[in-house]
PDB file of C-alpha atoms in Angstrom:
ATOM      1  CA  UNK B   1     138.049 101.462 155.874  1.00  0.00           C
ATOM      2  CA  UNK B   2     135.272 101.910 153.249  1.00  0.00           C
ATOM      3  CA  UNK B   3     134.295 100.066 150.311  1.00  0.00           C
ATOM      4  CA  UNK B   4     135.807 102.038 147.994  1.00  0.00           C
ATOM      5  CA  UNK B   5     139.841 101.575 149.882  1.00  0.00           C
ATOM      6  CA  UNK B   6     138.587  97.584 150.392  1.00  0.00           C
ATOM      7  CA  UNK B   7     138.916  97.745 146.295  1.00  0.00           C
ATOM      8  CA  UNK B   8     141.643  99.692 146.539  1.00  0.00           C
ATOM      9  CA  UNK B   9     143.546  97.454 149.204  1.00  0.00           C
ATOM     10  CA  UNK B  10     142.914  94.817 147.000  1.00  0.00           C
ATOM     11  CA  UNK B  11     144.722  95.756 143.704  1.00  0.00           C
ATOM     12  CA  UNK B  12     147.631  93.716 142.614  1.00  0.00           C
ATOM     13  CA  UNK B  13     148.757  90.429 141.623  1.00  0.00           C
ATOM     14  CA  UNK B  14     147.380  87.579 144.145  1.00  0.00           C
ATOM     15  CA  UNK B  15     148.453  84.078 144.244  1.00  0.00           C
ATOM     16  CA  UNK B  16     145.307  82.194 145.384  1.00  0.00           C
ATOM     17  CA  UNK B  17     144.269  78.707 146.584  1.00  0.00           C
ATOM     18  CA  UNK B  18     141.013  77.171 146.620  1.00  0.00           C
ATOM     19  CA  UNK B  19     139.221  73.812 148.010  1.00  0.00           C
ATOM     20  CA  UNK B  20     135.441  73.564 146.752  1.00  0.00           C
ATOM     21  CA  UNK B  21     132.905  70.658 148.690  1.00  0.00           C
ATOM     22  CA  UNK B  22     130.455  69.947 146.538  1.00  0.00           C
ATOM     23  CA  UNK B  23     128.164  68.632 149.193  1.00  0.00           C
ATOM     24  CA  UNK B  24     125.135  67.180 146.512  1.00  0.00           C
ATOM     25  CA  UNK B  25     127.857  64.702 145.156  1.00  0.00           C
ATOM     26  CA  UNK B  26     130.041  64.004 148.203  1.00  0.00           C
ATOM     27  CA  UNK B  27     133.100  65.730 145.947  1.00  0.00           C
ATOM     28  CA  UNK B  28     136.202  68.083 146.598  1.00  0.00           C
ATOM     29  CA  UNK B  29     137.982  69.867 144.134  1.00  0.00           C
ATOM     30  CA  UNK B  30     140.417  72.344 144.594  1.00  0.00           C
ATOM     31  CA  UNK B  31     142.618  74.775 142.088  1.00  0.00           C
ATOM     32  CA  UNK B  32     145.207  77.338 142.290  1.00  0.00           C
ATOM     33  CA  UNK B  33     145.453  80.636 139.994  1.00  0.00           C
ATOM     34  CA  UNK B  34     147.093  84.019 139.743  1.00  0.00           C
ATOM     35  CA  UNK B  35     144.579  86.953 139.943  1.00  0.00           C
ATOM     36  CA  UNK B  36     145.548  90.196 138.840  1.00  0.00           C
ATOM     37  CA  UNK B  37     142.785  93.373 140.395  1.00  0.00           C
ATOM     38  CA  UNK B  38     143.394  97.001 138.816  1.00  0.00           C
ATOM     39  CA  UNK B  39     141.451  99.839 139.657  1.00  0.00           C
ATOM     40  CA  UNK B  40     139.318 101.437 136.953  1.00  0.00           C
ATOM     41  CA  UNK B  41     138.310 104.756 136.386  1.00  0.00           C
ATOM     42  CA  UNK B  42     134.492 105.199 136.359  1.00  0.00           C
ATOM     43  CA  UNK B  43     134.755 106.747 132.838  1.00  0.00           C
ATOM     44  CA  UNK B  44     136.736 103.895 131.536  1.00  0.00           C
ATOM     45  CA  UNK B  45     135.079 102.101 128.015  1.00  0.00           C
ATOM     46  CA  UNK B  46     134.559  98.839 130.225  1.00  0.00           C
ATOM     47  CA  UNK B  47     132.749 100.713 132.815  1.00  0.00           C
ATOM     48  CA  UNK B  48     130.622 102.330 130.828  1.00  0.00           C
ATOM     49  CA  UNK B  49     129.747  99.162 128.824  1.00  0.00           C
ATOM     50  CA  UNK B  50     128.946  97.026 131.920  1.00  0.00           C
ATOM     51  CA  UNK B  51     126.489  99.540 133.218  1.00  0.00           C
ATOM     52  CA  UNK B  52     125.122  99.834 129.855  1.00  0.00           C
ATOM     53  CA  UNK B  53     124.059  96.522 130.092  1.00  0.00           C
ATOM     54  CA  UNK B  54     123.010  96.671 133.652  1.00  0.00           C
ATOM     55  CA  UNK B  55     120.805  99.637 132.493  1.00  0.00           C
ATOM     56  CA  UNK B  56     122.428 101.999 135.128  1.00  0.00           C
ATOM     57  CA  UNK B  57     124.064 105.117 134.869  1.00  0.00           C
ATOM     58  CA  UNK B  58     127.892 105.322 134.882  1.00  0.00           C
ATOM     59  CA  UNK B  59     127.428 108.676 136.795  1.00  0.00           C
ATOM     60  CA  UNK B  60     126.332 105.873 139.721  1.00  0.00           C
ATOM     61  CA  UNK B  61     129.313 104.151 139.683  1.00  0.00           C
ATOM     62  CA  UNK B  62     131.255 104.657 142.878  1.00  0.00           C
ATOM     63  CA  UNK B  63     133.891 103.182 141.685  1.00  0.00           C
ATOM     64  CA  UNK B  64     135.239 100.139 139.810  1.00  0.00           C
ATOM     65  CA  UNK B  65     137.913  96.471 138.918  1.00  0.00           C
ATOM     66  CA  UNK B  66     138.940  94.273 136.701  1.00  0.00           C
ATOM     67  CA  UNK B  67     139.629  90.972 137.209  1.00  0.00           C
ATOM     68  CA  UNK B  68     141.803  88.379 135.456  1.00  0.00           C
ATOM     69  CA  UNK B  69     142.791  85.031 136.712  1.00  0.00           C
ATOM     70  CA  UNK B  70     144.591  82.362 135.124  1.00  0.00           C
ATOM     71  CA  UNK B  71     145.110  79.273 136.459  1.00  0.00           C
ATOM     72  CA  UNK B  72     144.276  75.722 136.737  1.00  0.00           C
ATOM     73  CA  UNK B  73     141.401  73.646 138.454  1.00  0.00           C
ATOM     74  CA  UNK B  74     142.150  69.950 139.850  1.00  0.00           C
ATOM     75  CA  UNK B  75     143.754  67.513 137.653  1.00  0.00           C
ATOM     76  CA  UNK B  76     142.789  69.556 134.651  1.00  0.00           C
ATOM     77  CA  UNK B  77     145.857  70.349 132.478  1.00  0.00           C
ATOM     78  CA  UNK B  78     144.824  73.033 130.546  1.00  0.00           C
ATOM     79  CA  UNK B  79     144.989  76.792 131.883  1.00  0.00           C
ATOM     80  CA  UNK B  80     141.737  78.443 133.047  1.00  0.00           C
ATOM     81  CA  UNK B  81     141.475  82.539 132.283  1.00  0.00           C
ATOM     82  CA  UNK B  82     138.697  84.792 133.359  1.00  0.00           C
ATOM     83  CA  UNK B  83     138.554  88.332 132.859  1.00  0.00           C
ATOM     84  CA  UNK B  84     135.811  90.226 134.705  1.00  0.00           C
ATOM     85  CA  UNK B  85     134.540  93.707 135.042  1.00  0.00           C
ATOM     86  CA  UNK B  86     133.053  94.981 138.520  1.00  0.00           C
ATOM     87  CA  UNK B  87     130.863  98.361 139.361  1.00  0.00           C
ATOM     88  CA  UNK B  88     130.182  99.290 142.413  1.00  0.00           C
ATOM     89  CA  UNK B  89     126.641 101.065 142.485  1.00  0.00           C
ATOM     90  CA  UNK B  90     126.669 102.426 146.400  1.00  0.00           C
ATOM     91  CA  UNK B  91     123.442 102.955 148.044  1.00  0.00           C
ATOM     92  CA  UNK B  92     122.061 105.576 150.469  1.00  0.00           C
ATOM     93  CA  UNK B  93     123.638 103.739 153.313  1.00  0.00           C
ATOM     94  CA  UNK B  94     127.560 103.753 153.379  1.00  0.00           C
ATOM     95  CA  UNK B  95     129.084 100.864 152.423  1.00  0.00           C
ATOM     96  CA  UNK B  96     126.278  99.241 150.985  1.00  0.00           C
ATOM     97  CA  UNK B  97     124.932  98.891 147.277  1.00  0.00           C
ATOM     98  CA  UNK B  98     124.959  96.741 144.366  1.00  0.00           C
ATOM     99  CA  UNK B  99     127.698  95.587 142.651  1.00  0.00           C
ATOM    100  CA  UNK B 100     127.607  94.842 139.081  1.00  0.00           C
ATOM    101  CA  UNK B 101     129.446  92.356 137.071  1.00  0.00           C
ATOM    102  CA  UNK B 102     130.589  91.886 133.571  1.00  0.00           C
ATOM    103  CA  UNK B 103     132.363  88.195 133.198  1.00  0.00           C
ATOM    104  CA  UNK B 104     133.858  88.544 129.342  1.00  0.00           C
ATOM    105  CA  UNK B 105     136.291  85.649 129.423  1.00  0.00           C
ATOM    106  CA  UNK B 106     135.505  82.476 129.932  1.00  0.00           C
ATOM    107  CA  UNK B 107     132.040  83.447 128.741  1.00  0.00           C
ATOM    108  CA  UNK B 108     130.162  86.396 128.605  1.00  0.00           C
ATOM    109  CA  UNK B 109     127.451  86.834 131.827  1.00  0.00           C
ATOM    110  CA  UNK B 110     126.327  89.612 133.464  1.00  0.00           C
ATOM    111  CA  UNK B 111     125.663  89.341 137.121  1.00  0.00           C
ATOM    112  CA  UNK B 112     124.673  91.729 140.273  1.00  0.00           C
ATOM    113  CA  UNK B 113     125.063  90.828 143.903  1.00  0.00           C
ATOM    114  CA  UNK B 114     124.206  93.473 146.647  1.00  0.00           C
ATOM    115  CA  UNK B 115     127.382  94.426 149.244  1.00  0.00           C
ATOM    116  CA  UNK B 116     127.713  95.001 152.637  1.00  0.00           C
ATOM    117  CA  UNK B 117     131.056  96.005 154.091  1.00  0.00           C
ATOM    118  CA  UNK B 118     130.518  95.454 158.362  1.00  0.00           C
ATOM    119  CA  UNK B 119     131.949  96.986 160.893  1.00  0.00           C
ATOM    120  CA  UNK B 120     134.391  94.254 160.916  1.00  0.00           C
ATOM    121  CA  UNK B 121     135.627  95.344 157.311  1.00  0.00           C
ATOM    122  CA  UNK B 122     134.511  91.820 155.939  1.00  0.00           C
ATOM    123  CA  UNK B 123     132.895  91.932 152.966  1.00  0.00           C
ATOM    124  CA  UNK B 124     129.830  90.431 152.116  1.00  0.00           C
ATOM    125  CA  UNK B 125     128.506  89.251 148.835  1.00  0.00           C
ATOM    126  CA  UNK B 126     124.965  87.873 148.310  1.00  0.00           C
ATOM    127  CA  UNK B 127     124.338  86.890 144.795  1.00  0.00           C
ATOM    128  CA  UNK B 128     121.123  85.018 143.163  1.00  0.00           C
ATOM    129  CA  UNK B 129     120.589  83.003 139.903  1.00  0.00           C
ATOM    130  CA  UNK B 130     119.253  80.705 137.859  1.00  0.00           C
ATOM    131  CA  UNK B 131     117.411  79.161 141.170  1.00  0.00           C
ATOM    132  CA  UNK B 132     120.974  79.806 143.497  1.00  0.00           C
ATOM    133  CA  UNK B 133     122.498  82.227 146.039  1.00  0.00           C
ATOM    134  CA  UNK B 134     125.371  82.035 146.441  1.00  0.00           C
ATOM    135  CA  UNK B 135     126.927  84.249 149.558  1.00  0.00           C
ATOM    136  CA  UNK B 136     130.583  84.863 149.901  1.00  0.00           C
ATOM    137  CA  UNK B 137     132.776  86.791 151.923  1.00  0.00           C
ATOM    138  CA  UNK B 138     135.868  88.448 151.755  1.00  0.00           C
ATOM    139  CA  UNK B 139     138.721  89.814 154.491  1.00  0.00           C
ATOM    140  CA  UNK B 140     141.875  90.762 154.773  1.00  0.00           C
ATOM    141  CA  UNK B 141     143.644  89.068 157.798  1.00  0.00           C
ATOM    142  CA  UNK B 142     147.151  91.748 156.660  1.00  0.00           C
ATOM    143  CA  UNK B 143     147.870  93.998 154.044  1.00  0.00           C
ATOM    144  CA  UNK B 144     149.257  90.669 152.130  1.00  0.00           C
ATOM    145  CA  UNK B 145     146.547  88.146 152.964  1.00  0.00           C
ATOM    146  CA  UNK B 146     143.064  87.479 152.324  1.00  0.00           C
ATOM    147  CA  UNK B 147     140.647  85.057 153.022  1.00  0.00           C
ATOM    148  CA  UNK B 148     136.957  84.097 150.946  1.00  0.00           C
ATOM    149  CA  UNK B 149     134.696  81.773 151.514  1.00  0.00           C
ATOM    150  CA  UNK B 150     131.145  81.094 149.751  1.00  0.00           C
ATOM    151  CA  UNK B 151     128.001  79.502 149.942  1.00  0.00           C
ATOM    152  CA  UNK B 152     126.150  78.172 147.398  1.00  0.00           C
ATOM    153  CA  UNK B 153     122.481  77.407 148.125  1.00  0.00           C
ATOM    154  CA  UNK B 154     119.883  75.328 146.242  1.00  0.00           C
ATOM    155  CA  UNK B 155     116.216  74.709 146.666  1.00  0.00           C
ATOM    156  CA  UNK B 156     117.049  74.782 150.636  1.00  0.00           C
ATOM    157  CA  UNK B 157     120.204  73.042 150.586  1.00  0.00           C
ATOM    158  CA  UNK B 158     123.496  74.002 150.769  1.00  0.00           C
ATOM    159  CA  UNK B 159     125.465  72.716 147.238  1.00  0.00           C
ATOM    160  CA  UNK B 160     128.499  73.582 147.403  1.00  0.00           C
ATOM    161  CA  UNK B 161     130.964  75.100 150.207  1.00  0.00           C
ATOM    162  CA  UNK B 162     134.614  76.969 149.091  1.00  0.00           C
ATOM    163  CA  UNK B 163     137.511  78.868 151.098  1.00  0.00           C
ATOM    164  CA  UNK B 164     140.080  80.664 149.510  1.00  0.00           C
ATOM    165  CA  UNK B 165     143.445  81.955 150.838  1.00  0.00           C
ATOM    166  CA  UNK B 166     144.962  84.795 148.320  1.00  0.00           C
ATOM    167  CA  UNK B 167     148.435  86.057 148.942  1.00  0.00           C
ATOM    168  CA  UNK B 168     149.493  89.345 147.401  1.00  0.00           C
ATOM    169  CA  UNK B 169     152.768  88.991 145.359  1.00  0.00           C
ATOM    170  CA  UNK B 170     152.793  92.314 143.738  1.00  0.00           C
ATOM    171  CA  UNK B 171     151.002  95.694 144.877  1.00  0.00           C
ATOM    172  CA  UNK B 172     149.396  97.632 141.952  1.00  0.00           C
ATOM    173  CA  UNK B 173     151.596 101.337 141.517  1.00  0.00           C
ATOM    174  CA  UNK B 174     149.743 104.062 142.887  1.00  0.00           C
ATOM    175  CA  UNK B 175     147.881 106.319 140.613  1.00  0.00           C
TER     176      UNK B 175
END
């Protein structure tokens, strides 16, 4: 598989889980959404708008998601909703390259974290800010199951720990 049918194996509606250690404050939290991944043509307004403001070229663009979760986080009553916009820039080596993100909902950020998809066909996500990385990766373990975890570091120490488990409930119609 290569990055580009990775996105593409990953488009539908997910039903996902999540437990978070936050390992500064001795804390776990954990939350439970419904993410919804459609492909994007490269051409598409959103995808031309989020490499805008990366200052790339959407000619680059090897391809591209959206992302839209709602859900809800802990005790928290109130619903949580994200929408967010990703580009995949590839590089000279296959399966390799920067991927650029546009979060518009909760609030807007714009992010990049470099990719690596391994021989394995994990992916791997290494992201930095504000003073963090935070490294995640992604597999699928079928066609209707897939597993994340992440790492977020800070000043040498690890901050915060998460694994997901995402279980498709609808695939997205073929184009």
């Amino acid at each position: 598989m290569d990055i580009k049918e990775f996105f593409e194996k990953s488009c539908g509606k997910w039903f996902s889980q999540r437990t978070s250690q936050h390992l500064t404050y001795s804390q776990s939290e954990w939350g439970k959404s419904d993410i919804y991944i459609d492909m994007l043509a490269t051409d598409d307004d959103s995808v031309i708008r989020a490499c805008d403001e990366h200052g790339v070229s959407p000619n680059e663009a090897l391809c591209a998601v959206q992302v839209k979760w709602e859900g809800f986080v802990g005790a928290e009553p109130s619903k949580q909703t994200g929408m967010t916009v990703l580009v995949l820039i590839p590089s000279d080596t296959p399966n390799t390259g920067t991927l650029l993100r546009k979060t518009l909902k909760p609030k807007p950020v714009l992010s990049t974290a470099q990719y690596v998809l391994d021989e394995d066909e994990a992916l791997s996500l290494t992201t930095a800010y504000d003073g963090a990385t935070s490294e995640e990766r992604i597999w699928f373990v079928s066609d209707n199951l897939r597993l994340r975890t992440s790492m977020v570091k800070r000043a040498d120490s690890f901050n915060t720990s998460s694994f997901v488990s995402e279980i498709r409930i609808l695939s997205s119609p073929k184009s």
